[in-house]
mmCIF file of C-alpha atoms in Angstrom:
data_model
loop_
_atom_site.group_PDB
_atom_site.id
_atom_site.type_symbol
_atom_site.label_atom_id
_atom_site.label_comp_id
_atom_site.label_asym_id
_atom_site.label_seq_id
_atom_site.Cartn_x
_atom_site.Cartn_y
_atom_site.Cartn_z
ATOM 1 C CA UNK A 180 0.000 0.000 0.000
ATOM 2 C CA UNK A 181 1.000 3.521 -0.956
ATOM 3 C CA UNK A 182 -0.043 6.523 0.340
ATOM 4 C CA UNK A 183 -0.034 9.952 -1.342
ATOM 5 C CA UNK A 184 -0.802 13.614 -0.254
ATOM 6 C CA UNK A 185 -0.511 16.395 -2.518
ATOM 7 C CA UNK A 186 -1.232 20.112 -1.918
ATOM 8 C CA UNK A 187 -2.309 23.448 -4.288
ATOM 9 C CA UNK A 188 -2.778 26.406 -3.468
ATOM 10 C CA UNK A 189 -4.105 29.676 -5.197
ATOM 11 C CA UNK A 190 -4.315 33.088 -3.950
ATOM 12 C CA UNK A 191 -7.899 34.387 -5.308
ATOM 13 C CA UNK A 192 -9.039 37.776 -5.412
ATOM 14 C CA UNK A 193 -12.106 38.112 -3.430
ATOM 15 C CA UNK A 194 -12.708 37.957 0.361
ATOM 16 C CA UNK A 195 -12.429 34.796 2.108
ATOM 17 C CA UNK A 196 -16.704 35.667 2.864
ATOM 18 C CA UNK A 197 -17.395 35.451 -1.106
ATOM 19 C CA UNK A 198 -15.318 32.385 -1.779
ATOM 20 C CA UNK A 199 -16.594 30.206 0.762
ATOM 21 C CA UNK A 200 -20.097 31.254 -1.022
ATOM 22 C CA UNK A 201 -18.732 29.899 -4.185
ATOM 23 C CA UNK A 202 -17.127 26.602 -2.801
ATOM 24 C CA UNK A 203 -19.059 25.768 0.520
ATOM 25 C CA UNK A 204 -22.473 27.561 0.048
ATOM 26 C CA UNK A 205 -22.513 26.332 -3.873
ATOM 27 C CA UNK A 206 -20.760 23.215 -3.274
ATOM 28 C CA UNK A 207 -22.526 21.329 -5.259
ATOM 29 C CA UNK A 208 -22.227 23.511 -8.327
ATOM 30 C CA UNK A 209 -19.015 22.615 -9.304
ATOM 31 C CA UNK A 210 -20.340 21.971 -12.557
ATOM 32 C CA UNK A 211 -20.975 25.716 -13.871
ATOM 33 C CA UNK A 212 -17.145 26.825 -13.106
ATOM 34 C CA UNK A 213 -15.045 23.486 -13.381
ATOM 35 C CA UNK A 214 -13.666 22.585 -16.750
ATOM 36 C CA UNK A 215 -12.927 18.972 -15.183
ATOM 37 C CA UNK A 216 -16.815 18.858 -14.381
ATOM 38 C CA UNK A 217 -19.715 18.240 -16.810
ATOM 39 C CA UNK A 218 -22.704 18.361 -14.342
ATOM 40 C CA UNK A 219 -22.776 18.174 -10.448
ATOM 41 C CA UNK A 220 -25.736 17.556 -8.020
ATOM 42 C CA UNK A 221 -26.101 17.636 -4.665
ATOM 43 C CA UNK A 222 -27.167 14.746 -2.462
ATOM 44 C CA UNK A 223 -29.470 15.846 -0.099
ATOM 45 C CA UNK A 224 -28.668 16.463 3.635
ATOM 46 C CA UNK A 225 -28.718 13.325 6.169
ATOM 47 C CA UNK A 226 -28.694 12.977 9.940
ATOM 48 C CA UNK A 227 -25.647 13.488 11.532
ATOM 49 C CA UNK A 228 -24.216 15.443 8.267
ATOM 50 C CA UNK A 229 -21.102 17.307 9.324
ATOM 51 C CA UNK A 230 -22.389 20.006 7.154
ATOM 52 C CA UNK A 231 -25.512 20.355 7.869
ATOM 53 C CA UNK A 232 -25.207 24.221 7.556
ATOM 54 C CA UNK A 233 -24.647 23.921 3.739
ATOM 55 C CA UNK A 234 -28.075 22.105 3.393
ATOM 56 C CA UNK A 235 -26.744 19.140 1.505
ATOM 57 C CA UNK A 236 -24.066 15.904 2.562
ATOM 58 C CA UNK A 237 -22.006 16.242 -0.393
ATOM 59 C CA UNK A 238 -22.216 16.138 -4.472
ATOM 60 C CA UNK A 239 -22.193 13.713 -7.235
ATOM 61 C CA UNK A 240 -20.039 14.959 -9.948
ATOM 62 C CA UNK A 241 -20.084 13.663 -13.706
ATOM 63 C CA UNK A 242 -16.423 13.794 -15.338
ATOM 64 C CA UNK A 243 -14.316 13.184 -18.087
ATOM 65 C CA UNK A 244 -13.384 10.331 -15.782
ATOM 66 C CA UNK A 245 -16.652 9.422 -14.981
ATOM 67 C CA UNK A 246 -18.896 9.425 -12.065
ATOM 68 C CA UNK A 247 -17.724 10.648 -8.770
ATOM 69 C CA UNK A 248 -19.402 11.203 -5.382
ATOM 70 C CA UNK A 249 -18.169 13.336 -3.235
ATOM 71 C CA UNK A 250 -19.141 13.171 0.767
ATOM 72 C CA UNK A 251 -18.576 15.781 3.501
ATOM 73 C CA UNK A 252 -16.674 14.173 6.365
ATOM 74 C CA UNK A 253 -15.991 17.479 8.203
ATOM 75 C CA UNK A 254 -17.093 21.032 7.867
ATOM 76 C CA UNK A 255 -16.137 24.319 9.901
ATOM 77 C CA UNK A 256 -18.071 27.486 8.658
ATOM 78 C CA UNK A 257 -16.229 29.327 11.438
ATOM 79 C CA UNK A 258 -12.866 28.344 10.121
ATOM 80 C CA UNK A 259 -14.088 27.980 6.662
ATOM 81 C CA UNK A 260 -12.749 24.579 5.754
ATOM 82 C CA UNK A 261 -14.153 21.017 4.739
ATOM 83 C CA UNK A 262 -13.370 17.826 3.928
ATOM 84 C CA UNK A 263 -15.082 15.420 1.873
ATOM 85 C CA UNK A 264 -14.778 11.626 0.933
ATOM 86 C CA UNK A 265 -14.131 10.822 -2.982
ATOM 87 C CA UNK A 266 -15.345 7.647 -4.575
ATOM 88 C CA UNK A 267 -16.996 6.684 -8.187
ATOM 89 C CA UNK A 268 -16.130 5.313 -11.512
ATOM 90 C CA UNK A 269 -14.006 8.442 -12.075
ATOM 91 C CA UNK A 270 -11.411 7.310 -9.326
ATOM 92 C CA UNK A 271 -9.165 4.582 -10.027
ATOM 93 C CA UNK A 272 -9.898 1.270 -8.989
ATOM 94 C CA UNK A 273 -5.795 0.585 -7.150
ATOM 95 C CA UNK A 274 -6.933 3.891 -5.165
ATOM 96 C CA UNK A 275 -8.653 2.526 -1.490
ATOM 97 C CA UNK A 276 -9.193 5.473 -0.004
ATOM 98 C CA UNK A 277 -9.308 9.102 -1.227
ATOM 99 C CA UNK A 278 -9.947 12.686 0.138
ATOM 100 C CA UNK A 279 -9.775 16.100 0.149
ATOM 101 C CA UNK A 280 -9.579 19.169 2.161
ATOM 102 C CA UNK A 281 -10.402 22.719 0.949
ATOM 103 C CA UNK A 282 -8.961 25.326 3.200
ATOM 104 C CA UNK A 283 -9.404 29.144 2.811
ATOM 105 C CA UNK A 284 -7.108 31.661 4.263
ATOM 106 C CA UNK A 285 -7.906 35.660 4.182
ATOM 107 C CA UNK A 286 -4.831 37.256 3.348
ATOM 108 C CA UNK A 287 -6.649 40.938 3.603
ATOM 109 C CA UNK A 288 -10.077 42.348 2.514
ATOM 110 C CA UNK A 289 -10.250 41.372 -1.369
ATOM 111 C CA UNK A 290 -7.528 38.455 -1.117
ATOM 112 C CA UNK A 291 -7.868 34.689 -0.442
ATOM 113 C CA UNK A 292 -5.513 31.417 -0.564
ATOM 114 C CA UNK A 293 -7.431 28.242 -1.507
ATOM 115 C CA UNK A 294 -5.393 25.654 -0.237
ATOM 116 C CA UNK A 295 -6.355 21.933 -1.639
ATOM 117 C CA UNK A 296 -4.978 18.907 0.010
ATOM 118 C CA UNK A 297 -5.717 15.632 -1.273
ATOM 119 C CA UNK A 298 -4.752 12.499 0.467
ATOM 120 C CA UNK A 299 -4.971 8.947 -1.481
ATOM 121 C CA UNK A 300 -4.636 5.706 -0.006
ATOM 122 C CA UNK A 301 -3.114 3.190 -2.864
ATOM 123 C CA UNK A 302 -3.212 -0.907 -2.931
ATOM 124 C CA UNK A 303 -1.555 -3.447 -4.511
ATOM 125 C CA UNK A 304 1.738 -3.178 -6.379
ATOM 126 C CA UNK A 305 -0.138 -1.249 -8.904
ATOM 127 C CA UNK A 306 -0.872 1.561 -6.179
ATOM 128 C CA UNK A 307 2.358 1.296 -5.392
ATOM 129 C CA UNK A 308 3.909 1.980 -8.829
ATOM 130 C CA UNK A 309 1.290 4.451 -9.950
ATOM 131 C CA UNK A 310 1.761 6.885 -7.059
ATOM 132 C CA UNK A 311 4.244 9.472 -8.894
ATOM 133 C CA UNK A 312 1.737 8.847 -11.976
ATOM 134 C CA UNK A 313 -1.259 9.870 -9.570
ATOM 135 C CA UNK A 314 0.832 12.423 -7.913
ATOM 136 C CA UNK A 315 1.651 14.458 -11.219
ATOM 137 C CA UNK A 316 -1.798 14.082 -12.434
ATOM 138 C CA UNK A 317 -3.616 15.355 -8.872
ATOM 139 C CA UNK A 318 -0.783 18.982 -9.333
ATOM 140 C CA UNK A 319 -2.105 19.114 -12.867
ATOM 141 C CA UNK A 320 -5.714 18.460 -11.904
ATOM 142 C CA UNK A 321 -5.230 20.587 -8.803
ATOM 143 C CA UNK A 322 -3.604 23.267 -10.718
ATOM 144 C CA UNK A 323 -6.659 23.430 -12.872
ATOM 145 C CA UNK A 324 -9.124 23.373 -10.832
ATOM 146 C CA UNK A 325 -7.947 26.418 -8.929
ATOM 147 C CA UNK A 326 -7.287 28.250 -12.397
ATOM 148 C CA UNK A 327 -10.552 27.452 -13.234
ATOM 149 C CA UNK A 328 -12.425 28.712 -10.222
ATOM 150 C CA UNK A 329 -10.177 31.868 -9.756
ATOM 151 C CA UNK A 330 -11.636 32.695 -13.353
ATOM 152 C CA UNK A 331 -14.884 32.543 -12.625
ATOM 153 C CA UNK A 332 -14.938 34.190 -8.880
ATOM 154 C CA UNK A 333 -13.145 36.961 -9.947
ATOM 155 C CA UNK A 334 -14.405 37.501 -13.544
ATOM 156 C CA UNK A 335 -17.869 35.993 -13.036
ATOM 157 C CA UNK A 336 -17.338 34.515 -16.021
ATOM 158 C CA UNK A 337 -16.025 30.305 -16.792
ATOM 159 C CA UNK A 338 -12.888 30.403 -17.961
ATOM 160 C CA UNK A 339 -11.335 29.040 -21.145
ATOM 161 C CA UNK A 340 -11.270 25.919 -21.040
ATOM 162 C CA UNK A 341 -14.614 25.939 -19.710
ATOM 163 C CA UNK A 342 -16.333 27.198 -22.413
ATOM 164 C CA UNK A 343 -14.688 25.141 -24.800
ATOM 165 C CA UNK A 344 -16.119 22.299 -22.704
ATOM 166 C CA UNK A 345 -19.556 23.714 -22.889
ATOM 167 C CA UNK A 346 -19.020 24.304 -26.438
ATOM 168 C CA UNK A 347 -18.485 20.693 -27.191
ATOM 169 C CA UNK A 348 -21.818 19.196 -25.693
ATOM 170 C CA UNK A 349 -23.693 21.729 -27.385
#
């Protein structure tokens, strides 16, 4: 078994307030902003959700990948981070555990760091040789994520790659 943790961060040009909107409030529309995202849903709140305050215990994401499901395993409004559980058709089948943590950081009034910290658990020798693979690919995927979302918070528009996302299913 392999395990892997990789970590992005962006600094984003609204206040920490209007981000955590965007990414906590409007979790589960991932879809209108990610270019890695072709529709996103949310699953409706449950007992004993950990973020109850967003209304909803996670999302269900369709990718490029595939399907993915995303569930909240933590949530602090206060210190405006989460964590949520990632599992689907659009993860790899040597990866046994994954995760991620969204943390935002107010740098001043109209300035916020995003950081992103995804943790994989691997199995199997395949696990074990893919992790650099899976590494790379989660800093690329990372990368683009917060390029794409910086786009659209600050702009209020998607951003390139986006639209030529959208323009393909149309």
């Amino acid at each position: 078994m392999g395990r892997m943790i990789r970590a992005e961060h962006g600094d984003i040009a609204v206040s920490r307030e209007q981000l955590w909107d965007v990414v906590a409030g409007q979790f589960d529309k991932a879809g209108d902003w990610s270019s890695e995202v072709l529709s996103s849903q949310a699953i409706a709140s449950e007992p004993g959700n950990p973020a109850a305050a967003l209304g909803m215990s996670g999302r269900i994401l369709e990718t490029k990948q595939g399907k993915i499901t995303e569930t909240f395993l933590a949530c602090d409004p206060e210190a405006c981070q989460f964590t949520y559980h990632v599992l689907g058709d659009g993860v790899p089948g040597f990866v046994e555990h994954a995760q991620n943590t969204w943390r935002l950081e107010s740098l001043d009034h109209n300035r916020t760091r995003l950081t992103l910290t995804v943790e994989m658990q691997t199995k199997g020798c395949l696990g074990a040789v893919m992790n650099p693979l899976l590494s790379y690919g989660m800093h690329v995927f990372l990368r683009t994520l917060l390029d794409d979302l910086r786009h659209f918070v600050e702009t209020g528009t998607v951003s390139k790659r986006k639209a030529k996302v959208l323009s393909k299913r149309t």
